[in-house]
Tab-separated table of C-alpha atoms in Angstrom:
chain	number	residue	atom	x	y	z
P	18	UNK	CA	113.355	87.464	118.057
P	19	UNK	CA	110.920	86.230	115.645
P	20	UNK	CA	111.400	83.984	113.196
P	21	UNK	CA	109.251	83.592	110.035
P	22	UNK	CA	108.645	80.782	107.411
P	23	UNK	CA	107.183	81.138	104.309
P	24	UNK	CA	105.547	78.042	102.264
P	25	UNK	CA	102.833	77.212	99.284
P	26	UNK	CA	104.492	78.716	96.659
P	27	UNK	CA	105.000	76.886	93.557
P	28	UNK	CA	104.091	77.054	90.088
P	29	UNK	CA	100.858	77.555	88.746
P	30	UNK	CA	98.888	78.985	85.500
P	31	UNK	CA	97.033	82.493	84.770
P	32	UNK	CA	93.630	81.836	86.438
P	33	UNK	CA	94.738	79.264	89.096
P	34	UNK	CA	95.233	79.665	92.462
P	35	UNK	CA	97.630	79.355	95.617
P	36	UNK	CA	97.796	79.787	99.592
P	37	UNK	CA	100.772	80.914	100.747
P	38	UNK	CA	101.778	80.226	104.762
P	39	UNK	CA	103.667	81.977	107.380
P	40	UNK	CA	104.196	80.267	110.580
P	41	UNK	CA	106.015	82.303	112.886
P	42	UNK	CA	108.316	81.245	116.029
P	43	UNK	CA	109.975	82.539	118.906
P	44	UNK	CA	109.179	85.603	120.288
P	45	UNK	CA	105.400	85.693	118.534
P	46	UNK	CA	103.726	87.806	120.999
P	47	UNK	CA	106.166	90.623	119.203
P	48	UNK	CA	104.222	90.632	115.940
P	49	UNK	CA	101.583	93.619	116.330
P	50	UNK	CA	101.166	93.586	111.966
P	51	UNK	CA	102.086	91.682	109.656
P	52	UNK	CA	102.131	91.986	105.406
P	53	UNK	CA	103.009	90.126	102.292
P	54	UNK	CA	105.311	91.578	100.047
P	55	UNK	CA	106.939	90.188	97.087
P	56	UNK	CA	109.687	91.158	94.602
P	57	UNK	CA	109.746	89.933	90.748
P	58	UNK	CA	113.011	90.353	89.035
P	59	UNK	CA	114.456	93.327	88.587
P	60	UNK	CA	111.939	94.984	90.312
P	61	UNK	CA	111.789	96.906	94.015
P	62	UNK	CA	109.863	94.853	96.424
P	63	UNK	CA	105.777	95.782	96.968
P	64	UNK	CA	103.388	95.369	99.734
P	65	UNK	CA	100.631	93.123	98.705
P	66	UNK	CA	98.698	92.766	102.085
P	67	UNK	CA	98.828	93.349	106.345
P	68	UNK	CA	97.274	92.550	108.615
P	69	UNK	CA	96.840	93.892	112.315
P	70	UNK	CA	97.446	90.850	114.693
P	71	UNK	CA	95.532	91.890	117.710
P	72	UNK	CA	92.089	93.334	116.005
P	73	UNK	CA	92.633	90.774	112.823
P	74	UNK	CA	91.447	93.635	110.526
P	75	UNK	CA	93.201	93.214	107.126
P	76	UNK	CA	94.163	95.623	104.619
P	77	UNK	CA	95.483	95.111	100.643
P	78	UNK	CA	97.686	97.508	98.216
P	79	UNK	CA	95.233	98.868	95.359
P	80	UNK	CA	96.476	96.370	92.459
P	81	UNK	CA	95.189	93.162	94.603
P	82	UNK	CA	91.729	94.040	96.395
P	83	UNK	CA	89.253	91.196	95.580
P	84	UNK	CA	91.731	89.130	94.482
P	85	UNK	CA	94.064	88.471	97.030
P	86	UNK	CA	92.695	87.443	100.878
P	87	UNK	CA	95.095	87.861	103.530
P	88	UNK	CA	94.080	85.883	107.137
P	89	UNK	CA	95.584	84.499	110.035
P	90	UNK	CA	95.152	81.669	112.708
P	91	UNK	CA	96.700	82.448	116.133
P	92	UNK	CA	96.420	79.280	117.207
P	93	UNK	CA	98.990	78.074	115.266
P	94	UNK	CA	101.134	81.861	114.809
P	95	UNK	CA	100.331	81.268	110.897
P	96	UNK	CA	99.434	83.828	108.852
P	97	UNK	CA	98.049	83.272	104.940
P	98	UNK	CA	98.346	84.553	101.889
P	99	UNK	CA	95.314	83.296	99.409
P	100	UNK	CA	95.700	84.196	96.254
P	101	UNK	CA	93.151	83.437	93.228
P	102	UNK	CA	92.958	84.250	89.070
P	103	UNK	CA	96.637	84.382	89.366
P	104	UNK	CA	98.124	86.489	86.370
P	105	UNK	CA	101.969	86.073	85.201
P	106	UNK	CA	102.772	89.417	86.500
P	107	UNK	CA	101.797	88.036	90.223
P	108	UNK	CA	105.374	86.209	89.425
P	109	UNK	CA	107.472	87.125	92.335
P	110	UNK	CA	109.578	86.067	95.204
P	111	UNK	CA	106.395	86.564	97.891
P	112	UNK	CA	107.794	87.657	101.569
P	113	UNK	CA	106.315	87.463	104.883
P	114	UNK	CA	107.176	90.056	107.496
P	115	UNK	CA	106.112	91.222	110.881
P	116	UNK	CA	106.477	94.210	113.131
P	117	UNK	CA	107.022	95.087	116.211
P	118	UNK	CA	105.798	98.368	116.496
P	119	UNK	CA	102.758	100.622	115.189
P	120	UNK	CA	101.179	103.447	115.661
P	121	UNK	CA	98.018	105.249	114.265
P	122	UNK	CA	99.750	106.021	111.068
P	123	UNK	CA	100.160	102.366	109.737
P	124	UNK	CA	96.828	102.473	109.136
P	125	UNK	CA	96.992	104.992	106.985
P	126	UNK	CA	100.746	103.286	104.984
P	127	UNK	CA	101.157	99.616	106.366
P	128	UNK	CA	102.974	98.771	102.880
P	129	UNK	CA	105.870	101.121	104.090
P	130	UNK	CA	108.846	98.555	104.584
P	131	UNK	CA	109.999	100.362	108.079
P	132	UNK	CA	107.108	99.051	109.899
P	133	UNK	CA	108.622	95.732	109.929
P	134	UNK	CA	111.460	93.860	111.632
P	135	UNK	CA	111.206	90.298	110.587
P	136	UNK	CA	111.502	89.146	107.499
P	137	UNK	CA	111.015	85.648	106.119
P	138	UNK	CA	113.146	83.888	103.507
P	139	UNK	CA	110.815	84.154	100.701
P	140	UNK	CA	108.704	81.723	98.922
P	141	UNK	CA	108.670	81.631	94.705
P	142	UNK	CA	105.692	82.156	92.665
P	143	UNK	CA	105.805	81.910	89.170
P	144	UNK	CA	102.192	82.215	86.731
P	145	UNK	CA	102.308	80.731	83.064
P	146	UNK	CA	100.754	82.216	80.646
């Protein structure tokens, strides 16, 4: 098993910034990808950013490229989440997760929830306007 903690979050506003952490435990030489995803209210949860573990090369949904920076240090089986010119609609419950298992095609969809097995508690985010 792995287990994942998420941290950083707070409460910041439009234009600031924040690092979120994962530090994983256990079983770490199961994660082969990891994301972020997050979830405002009443709305379905959305991949923000992955990562592949192994080759460290990172990936983003659409909405956050150049914005968002997603990284990792093995060393410490952390994975980050930095996020700059935060906007109030970045407001969200922000979840790590990790996978077990890939193959070619998460390259292709690595926001696709079914790639991953472990899932953190969540961390809040909230942008004032």
């Amino acid at each position: 098993q792995v287990q994942l903690v998420e941290s950083g979050g707070g409460s910041v506003q439009a234009g600031g910034s924040l690092r979120l952490s994962c530090a994983a435990s256990g079983y770490t030489y199961l994660r082969n990808v990891m994301g972020w995803f997050r979830q405002a209210p009443g709305k379905e949860r959305e991949g923000v950013a992955y990562v592949r573990i192994e080759t460290g090369r990172t990936y983003y949904a659409d909405s956050e490229k150049g914005r968002f920076i997603i990284s990792q240090d093995n060393a410490k089986n952390t994975v980050y989440l930095q996020m700059n010119r935060l906007k109030p609609e970045d407001t969200a419950m922000y979840y790590c997760a990790a996978g077990s298992y890939y193959d070619s095609t998460w390259y292709s969809s690595p926001g696709r929830e079914v790639w991953y097995n472990y899932w953190g508690q969540g961390t809040q985010v909230t942008v004032s306007s």
